[in-house]
Coordinates of C-alpha atoms in Angstrom, one line a residue:
Chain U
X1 CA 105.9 41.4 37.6
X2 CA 102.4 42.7 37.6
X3 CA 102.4 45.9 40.5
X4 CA 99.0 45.1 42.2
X5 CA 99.7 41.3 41.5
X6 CA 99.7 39.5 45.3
X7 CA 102.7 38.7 47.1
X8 CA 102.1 34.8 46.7
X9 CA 100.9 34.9 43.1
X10 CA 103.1 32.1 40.8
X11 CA 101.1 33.3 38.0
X12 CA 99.7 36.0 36.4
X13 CA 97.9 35.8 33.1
X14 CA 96.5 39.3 31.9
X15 CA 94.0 39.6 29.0
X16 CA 95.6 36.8 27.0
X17 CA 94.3 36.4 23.4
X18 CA 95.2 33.3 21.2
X19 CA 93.9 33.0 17.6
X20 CA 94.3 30.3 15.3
X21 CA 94.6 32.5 11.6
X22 CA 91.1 34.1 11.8
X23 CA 89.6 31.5 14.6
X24 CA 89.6 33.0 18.4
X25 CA 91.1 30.2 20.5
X26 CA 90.8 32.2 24.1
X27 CA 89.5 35.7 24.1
X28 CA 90.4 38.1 27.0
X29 CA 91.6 35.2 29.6
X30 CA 92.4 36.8 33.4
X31 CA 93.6 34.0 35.8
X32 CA 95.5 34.4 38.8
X33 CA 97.5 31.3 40.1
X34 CA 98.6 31.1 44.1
X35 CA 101.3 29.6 45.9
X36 CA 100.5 25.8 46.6
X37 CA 97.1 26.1 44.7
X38 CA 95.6 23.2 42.8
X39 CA 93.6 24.9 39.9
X40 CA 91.4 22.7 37.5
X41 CA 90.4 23.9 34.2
X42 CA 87.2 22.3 33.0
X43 CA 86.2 22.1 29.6
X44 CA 85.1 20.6 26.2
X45 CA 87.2 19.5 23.2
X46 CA 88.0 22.7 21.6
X47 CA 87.2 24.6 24.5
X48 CA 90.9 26.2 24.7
X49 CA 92.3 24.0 28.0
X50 CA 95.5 23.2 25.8
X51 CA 96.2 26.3 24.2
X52 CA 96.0 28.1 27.6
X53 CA 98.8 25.5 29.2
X54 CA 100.7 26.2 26.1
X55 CA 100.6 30.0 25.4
X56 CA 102.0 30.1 29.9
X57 CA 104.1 27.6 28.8
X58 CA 106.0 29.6 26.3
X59 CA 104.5 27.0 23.1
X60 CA 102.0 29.0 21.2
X61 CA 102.0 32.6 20.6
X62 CA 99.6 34.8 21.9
X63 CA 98.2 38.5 22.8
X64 CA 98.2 39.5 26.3
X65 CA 100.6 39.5 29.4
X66 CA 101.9 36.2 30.9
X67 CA 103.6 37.2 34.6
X68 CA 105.9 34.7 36.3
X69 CA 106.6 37.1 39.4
X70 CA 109.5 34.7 40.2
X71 CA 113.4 35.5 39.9
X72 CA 114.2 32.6 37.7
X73 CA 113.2 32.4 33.7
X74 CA 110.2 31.2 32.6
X75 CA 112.0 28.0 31.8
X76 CA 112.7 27.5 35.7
X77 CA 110.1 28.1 37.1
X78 CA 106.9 27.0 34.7
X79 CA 106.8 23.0 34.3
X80 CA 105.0 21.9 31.3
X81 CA 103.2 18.2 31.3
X82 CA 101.6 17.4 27.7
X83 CA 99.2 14.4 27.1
X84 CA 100.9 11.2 27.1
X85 CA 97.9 9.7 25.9
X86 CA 96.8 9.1 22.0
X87 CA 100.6 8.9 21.2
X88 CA 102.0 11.5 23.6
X89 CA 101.9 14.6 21.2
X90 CA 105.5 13.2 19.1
X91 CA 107.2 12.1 22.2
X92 CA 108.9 9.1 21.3
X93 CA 108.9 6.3 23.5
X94 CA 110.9 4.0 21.2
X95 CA 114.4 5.3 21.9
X96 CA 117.3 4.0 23.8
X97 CA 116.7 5.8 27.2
X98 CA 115.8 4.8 30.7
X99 CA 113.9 6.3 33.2
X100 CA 116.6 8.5 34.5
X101 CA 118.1 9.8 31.2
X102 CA 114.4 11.3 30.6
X103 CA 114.1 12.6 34.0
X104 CA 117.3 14.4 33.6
X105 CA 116.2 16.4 30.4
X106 CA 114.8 18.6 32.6
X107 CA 117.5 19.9 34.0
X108 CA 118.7 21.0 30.1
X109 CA 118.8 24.6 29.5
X110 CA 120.5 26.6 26.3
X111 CA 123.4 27.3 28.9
X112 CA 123.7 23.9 30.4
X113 CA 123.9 21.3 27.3
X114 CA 125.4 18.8 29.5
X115 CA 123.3 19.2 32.6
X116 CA 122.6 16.0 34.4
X117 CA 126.1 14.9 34.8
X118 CA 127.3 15.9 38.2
X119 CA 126.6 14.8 41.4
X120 CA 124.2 17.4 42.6
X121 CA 122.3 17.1 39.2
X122 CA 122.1 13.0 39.6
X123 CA 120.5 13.7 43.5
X124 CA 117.4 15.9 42.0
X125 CA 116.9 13.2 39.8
X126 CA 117.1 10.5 42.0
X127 CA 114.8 12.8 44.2
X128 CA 112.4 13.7 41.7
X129 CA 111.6 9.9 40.8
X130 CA 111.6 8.8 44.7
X131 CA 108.6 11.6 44.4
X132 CA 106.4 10.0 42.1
X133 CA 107.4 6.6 43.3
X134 CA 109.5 5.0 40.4
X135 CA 112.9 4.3 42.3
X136 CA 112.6 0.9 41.6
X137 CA 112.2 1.4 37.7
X138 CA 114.9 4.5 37.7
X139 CA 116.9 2.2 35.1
X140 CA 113.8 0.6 33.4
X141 CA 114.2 1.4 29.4
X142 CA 111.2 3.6 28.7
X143 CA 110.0 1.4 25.7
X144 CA 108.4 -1.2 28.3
X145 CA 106.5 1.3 30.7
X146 CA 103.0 1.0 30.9
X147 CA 100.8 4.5 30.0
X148 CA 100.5 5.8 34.0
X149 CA 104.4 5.0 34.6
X150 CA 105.2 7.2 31.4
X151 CA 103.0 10.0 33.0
X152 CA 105.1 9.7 36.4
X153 CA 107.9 9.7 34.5
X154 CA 107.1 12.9 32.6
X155 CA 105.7 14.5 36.4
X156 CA 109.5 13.5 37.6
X157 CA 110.6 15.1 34.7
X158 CA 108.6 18.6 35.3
X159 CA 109.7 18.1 39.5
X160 CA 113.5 18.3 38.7
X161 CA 113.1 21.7 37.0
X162 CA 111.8 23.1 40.4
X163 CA 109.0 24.8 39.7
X164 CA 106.9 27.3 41.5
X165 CA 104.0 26.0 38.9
X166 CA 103.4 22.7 37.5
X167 CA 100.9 22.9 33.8
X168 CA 99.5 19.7 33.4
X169 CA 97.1 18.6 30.5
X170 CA 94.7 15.9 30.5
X171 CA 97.0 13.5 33.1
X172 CA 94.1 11.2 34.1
X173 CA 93.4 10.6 30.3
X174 CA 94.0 6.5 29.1
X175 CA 95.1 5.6 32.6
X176 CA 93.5 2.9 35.3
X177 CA 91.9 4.2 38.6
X178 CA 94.8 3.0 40.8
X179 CA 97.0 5.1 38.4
X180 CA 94.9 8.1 38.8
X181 CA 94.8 8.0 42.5
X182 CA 97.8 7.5 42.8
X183 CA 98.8 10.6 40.5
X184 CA 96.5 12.4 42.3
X185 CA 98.1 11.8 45.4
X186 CA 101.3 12.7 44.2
X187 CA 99.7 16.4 43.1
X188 CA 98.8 16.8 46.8
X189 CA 102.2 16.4 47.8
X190 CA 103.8 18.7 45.7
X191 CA 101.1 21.1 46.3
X192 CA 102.1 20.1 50.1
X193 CA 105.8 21.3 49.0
X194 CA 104.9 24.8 47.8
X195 CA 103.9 24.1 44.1
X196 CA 100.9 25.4 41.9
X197 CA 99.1 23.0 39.4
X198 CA 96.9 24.4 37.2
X199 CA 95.5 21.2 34.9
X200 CA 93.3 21.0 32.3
X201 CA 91.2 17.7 32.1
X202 CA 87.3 16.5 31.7
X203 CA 86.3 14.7 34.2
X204 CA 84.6 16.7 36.8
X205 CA 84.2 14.6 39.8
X206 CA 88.2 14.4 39.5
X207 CA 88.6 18.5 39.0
X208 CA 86.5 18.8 42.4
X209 CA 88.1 16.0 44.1
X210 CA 92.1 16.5 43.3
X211 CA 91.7 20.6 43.1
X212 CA 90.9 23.4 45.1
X213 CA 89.9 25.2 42.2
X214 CA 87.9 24.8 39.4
X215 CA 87.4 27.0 36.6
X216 CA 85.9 26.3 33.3
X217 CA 86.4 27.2 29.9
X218 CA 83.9 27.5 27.5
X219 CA 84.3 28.9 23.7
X220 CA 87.6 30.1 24.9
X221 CA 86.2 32.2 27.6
X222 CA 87.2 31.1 31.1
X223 CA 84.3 31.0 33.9
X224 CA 85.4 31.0 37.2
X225 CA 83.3 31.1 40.6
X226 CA 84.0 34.3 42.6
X227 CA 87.3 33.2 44.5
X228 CA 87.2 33.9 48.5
X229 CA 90.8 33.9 49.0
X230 CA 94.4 32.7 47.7
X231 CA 93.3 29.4 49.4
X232 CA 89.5 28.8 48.7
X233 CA 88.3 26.3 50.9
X234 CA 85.1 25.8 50.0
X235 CA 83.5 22.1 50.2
X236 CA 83.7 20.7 46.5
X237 CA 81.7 18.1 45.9
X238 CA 83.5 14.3 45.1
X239 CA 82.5 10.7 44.3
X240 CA 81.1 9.0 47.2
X241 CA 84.2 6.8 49.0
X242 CA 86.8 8.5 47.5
X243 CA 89.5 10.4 49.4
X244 CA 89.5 14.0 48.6
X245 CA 93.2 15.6 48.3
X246 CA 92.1 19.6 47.7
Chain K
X1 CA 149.8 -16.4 5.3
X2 CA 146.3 -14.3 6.8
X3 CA 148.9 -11.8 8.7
X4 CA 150.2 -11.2 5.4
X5 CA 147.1 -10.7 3.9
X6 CA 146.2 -8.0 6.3
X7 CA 149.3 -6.3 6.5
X8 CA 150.7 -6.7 2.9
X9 CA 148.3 -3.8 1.2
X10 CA 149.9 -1.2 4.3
X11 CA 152.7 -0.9 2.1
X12 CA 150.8 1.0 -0.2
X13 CA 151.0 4.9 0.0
X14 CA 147.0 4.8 -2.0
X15 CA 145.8 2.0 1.0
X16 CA 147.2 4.1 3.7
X17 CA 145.2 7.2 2.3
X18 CA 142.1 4.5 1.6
X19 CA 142.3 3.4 4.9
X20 CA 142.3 6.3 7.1
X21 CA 139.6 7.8 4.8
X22 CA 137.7 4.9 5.4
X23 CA 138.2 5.4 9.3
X24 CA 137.0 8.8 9.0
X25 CA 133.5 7.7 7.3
X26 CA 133.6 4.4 9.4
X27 CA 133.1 6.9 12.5
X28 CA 131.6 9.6 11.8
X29 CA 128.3 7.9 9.3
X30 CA 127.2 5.5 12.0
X31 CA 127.0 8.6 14.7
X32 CA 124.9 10.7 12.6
X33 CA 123.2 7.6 11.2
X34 CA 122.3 7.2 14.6
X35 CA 120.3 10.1 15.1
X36 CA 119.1 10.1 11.3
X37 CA 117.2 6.8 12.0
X38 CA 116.0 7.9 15.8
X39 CA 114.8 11.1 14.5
X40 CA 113.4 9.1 11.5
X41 CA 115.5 11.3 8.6
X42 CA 116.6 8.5 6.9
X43 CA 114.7 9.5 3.5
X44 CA 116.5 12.5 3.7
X45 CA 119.7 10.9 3.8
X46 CA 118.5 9.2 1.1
X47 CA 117.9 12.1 -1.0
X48 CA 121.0 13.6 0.5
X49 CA 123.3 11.0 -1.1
X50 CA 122.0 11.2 -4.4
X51 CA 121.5 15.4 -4.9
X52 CA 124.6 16.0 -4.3
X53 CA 125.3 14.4 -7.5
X54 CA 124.4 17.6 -9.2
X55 CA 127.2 19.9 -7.0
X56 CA 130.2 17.0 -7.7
X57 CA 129.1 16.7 -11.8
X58 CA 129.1 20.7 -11.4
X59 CA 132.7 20.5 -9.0
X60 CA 133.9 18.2 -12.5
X61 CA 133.0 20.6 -15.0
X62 CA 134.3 23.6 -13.5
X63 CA 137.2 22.0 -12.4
X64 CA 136.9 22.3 -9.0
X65 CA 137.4 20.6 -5.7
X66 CA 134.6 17.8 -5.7
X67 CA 134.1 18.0 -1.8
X68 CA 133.2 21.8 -2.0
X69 CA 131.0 20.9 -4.5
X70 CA 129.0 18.5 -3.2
X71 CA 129.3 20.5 0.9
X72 CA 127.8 23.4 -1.4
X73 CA 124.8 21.4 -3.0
X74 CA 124.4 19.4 0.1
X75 CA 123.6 22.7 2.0
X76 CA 121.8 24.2 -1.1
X77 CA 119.3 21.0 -0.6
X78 CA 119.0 21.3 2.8
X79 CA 117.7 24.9 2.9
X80 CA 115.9 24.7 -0.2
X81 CA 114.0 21.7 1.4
X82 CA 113.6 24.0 5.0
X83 CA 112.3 26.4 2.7
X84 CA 109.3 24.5 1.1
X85 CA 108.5 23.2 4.1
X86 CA 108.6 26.0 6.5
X87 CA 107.5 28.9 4.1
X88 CA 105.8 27.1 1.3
X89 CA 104.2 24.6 3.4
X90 CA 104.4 21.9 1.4
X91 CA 104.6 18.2 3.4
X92 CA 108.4 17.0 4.8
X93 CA 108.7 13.8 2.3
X94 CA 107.1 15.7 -0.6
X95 CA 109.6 18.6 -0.6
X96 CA 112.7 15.6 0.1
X97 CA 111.9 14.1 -2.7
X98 CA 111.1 16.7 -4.8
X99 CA 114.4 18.4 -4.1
X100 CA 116.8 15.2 -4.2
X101 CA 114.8 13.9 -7.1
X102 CA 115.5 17.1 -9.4
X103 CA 119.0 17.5 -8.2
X104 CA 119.7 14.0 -8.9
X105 CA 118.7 14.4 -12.6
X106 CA 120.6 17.5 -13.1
X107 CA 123.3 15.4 -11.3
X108 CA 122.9 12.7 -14.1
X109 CA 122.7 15.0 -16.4
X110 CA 125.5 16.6 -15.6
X111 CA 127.8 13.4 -15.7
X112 CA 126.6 12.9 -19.3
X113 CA 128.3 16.4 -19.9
X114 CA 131.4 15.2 -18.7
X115 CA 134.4 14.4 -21.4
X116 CA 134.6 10.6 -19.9
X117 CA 131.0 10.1 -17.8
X118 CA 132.5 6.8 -15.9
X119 CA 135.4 9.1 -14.3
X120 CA 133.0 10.3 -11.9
X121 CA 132.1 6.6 -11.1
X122 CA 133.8 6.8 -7.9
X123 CA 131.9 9.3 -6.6
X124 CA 128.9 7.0 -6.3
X125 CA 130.7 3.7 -5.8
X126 CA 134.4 4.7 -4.0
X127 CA 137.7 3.7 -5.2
X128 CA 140.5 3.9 -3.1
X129 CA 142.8 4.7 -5.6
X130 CA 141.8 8.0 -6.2
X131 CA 142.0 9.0 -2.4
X132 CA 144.1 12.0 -2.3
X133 CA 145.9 13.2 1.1
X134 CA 144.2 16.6 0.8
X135 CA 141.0 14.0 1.1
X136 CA 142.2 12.6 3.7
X137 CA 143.2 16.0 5.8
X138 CA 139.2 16.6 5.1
X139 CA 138.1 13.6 5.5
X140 CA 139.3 13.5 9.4
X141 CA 138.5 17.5 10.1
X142 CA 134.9 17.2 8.9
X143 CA 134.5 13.5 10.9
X144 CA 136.4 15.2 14.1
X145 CA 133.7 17.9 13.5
X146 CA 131.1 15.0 13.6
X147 CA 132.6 13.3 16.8
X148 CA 132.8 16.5 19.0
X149 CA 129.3 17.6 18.1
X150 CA 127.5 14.3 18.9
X151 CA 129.9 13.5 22.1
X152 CA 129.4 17.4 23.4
X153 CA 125.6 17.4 22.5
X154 CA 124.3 14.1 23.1
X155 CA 121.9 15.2 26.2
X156 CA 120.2 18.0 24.1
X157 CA 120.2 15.8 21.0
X158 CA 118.2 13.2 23.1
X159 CA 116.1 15.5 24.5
X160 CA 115.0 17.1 21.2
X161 CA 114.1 13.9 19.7
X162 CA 112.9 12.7 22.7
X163 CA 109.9 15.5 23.2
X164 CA 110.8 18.4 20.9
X165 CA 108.0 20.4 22.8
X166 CA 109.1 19.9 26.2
X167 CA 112.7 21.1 25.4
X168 CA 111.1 24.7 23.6
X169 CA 109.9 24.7 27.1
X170 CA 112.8 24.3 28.4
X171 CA 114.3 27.4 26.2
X172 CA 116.9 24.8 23.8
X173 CA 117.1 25.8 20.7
X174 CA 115.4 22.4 19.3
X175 CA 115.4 24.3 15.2
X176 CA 118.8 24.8 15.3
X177 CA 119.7 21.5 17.2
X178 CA 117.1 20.1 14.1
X179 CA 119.5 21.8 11.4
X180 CA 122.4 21.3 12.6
X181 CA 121.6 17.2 12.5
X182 CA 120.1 17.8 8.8
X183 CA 123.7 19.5 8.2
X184 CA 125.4 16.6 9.9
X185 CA 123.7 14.3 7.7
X186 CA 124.9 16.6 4.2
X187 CA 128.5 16.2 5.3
X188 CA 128.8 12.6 6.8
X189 CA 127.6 12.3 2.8
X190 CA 130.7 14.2 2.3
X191 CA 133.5 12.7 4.0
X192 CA 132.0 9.3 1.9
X193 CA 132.4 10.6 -1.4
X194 CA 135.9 9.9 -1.4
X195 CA 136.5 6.5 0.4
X196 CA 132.8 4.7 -0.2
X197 CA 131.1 6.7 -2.5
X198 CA 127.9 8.9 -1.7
X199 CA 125.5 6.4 -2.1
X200 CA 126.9 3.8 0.0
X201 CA 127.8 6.3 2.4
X202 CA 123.8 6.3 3.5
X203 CA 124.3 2.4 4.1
X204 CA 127.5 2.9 6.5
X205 CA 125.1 5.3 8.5
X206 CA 122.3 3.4 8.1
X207 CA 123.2 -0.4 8.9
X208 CA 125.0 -0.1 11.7
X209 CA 122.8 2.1 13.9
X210 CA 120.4 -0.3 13.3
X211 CA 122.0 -3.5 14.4
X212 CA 123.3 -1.7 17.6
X213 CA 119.8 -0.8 18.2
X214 CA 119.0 -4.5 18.2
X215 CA 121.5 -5.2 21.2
X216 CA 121.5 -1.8 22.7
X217 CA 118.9 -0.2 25.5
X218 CA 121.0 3.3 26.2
X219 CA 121.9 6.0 23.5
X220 CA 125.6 6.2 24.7
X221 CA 125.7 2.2 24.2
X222 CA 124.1 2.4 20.9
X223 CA 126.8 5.2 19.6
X224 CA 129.6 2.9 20.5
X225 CA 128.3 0.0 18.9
X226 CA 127.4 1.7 15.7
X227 CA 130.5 3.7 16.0
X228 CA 132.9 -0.1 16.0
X229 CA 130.4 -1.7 13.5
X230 CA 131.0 0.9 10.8
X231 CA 134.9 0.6 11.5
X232 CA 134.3 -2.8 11.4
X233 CA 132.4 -3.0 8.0
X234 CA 134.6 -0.1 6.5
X235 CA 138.3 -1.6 7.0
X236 CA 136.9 -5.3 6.7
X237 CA 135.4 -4.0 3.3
X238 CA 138.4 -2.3 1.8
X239 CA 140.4 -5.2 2.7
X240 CA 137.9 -7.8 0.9
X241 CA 137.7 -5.6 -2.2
X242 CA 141.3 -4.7 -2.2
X243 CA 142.3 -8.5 -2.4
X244 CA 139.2 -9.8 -4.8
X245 CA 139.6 -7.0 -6.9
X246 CA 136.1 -5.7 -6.1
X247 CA 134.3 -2.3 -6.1
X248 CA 134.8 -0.7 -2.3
X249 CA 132.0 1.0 -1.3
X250 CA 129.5 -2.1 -2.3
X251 CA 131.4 -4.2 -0.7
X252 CA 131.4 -1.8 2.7
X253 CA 128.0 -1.6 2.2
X254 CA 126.9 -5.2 2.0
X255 CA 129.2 -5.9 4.7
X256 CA 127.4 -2.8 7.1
X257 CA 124.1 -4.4 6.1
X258 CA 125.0 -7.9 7.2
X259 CA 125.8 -6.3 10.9
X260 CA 122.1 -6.6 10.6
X261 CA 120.8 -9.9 10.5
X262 CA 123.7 -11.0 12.7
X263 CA 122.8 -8.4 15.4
X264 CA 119.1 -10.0 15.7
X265 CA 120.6 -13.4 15.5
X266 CA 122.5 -12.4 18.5
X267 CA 119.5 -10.6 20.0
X268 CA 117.5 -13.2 19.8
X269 CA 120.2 -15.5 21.2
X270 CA 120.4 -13.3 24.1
X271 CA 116.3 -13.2 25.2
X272 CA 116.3 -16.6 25.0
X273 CA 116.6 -17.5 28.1
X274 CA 114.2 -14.5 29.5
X275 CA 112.0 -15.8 26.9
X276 CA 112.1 -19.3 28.2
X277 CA 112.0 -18.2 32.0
X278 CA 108.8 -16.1 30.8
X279 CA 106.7 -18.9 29.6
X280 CA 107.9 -21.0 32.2
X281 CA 106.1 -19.2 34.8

């Protein structure tokens, strides 16, 4: 844990670096994640929003210091959601498996093979898909979801890991607005429940409306506005009519 | 009359051996088949089944076991492929078929060195006359191997083919889980050497994974359906070619691959009735 890191910080990133061979991906990176904080990162194609989820997330090496001032491992506590969209980054939506079977995989770790099996382990998934609303489609093969069910599933999937903070990247991507709404809505909640997002995506009027934060990234140098406290409260501005869940 | 048919070969030290050899490879090719076509290795395989040529041919002119020879050059192929594509960087199916293609030819080659090139026949095709009991003894270790390791790690083998990146997340060890299945593979190719023959050993892995993937919507489903259509096609086979005087592992092999068409008919037969309900409303 970082010494002068603050007692509710989930996540502290320190000076990260990632290069691609001789290309600079993110140069010098500081961010600082709260306790029940929704954090957007804003930026172009290239800008570094996916390397960043995936350096925290353990997936691409880096330079720097990545602080999880929790207890558990990494594993535990950091969630990582990848695009399902423009063929879900190899995950394979073809094989024999239902909703719960994926939603179980989280609960896999080197020293549990066979997680999943017992009763406690069948509850948090049961749980975990009650919380993003796909108890009626808990048995539903996953080859006949539509592109927003697949994300809820994968978001089930990152709840039953329990983590203090949830990476998501590009989850509004390819889906409808009720989808979107409705994912947002299920953010609040867990964000109600003591979790940190911190999502990368491109549409601005949904950074300001579904975050509390929003930071940008541009040439793989993040911009951020000076942050009042853990909880920055500050009026964002949203799309006229929509509900705001910051 | 039909009892006698099945039961009459029993008697027969050489069937006994054939059969339970044929039990081993009816098992344990359809459960790594299973994963080979889900994890889409199946060109591996492929190339599996024929390299290993070069390690029995090799086994035959050194006069050693045939199964160590072919384990050996199965492994051989398997990190010399790991090794063009992780360090060399040359593309998957390039380096598969570079790799089984040149170990093939020395494979051929190596069976035109022999004294008498058609007594390695039965290495490709199978003949259950020259099943040994040492074969058998090996043949059921390696496919109990097989058994455990897909039983005991179906949930992490899932999850790595599932979403390979979310399990590194998750700290599983999805490389090794990726060679142990590539290993799997090498010595399902193995334990068929003796009973079917290599190359028909890729059809018994192949054929029956994919009709059970016709009918079946869960992985543990689709393992137990594979699993009884190899059986199925591997004793059924052995008895046809034992009585019509008829090559084994072909006829094992046209047998697995006819699970296929039958599985869609039966598919088909079964969504009927959804279908019909469907444009109905």
């Amino acid at each position: 844990m970082t010494p002068d890191a603050p007692m509710d910080a989930v996540l502290s990133v320190r000076d990260l670096t990632v290069s691609f061979g001789s290309s600079l991906v993110l140069r010098s990176v500081h961010l600082t994640v709260y306790a029940t904080e929704g954090v957007a990162l804003l930026g172009q194609n290239g800008a570094g929003k996916s390397s960043l989820l995936r350096a925290i997330a353990g997936l691409q090496p880096y330079r720097g210091d990545v602080d999880v001032p929790s207890t558990r491992h990494r594993a535990s506590s950091v969630a990582f959601v990848a695009q399902t969209s423009g063929g879900g980054h190899g995950i394979r939506w073809d094989l024999p498996l239902n909703v719960s079977d994926v939603v179980g995989f989280g609960l896999l770790r080197r020293r549990r093979p066979r997680a999943g099996r017992g009763k406690a382990d069948r509850e948090a998934i049961a749980d975990a898909i009650a919380r993003v609303g796909l108890t009626p489609l808990a048995r539903r093969p996953i080859n006949t979801l539509s592109g927003g069910q697949r994300q809820r599933v994968l978001l089930a999937r990152a709840l039953v890991q329990r983590p203090d903070v949830l990476l998501l990247d590009e989850p509004f991507a390819g889906v409808d607005a009720d989808t979107r709404d409705t994912l947002g809505e299920h953010l609040h909640q867990l964000r109600g429940a003591g979790v940190a997002v911190l999502c990368a995506l491109h549409e601005e009027h949904l950074a300001h409306r579904f975050f509390s934060r929003v930071l940008t990234l541009e040439s793989g140098r993040l911009h951020a506005p000076p942050l009042l406290s853990p909880h920055d409260t500050r009026d964002m501005p949203h799309q006229a009519g929509e509900p705001a869940w910051r | 009359m039909a009892l006698t048919l099945l039961t009459e070969p029993f008697q027969y030290t050489f069937f006994q051996h054939a059969t339970l050899a044929t039990l081993a490879i009816g098992v344990a090719a359809p459960l790594a088949g299973a994963w080979a076509m889900q994890r889409r290795l199946v060109y591996l395989t492929d190339a599996l089944s024929h390299g290993v040529l070069a390690g029995v041919a090799s086994a035959a002119l050194l006069g050693t076991s045939l199964i160590a020879g072919a384990l050996v050059t199965a492994i051989v192929m398997a990190s010399l492929i790991a090794l063009l594509v992780i360090r060399v960087k040359v593309p998957e199916d390039s380096s598969i078929g570079l790799v089984g293609q040149g170990l093939f030819a020395l494979g051929v080659l190596g069976l035109t060195l022999q004294r008498d090139p058609r007594a390695l026949q039965h290495v490709l095709f199978g003949n259950p006359l020259t099943v040994t009991s040492m074969d058998v003894a090996v043949d059921i270790g390696l496919a109990l191997v097989i058994v455990f390791a897909v039983l005991w790690l179906r949930p992490v083998l899932s999850a790595t083919t599932f979403d390979p990146q979310h399990a590194r997340t998750l700290g599983l060890p999805v490389a090794l889980v990726d060679t142990g299945v590539v290993l799997g593979l090498a010595v399902v190719v193995v334990i068929g050497l003796s009973s079917v023959g290599v190359l028909m050993a890729l059809t018994l892995s192949l054929a029956p994974a994919v009709a059970a993937r016709l009918l079946c919507q869960r992985t543990s489903t689709l393992l137990g359906c594979a699993t009884a259509g190899g059986v199925a096609a591997g004793l059924l086979g052995l008895l046809v070619s034992y009585h019509a005087g008829l090559p084994t592992g072909p006829v094992v092999a046209l047998l697995a691959t006819a699970e296929v068409p039958l599985a869609a008919v039966i598919a088909v037969l079964r969504n009927a009735p959804r279908a019909a309900r469907t444009a109905r409303a």
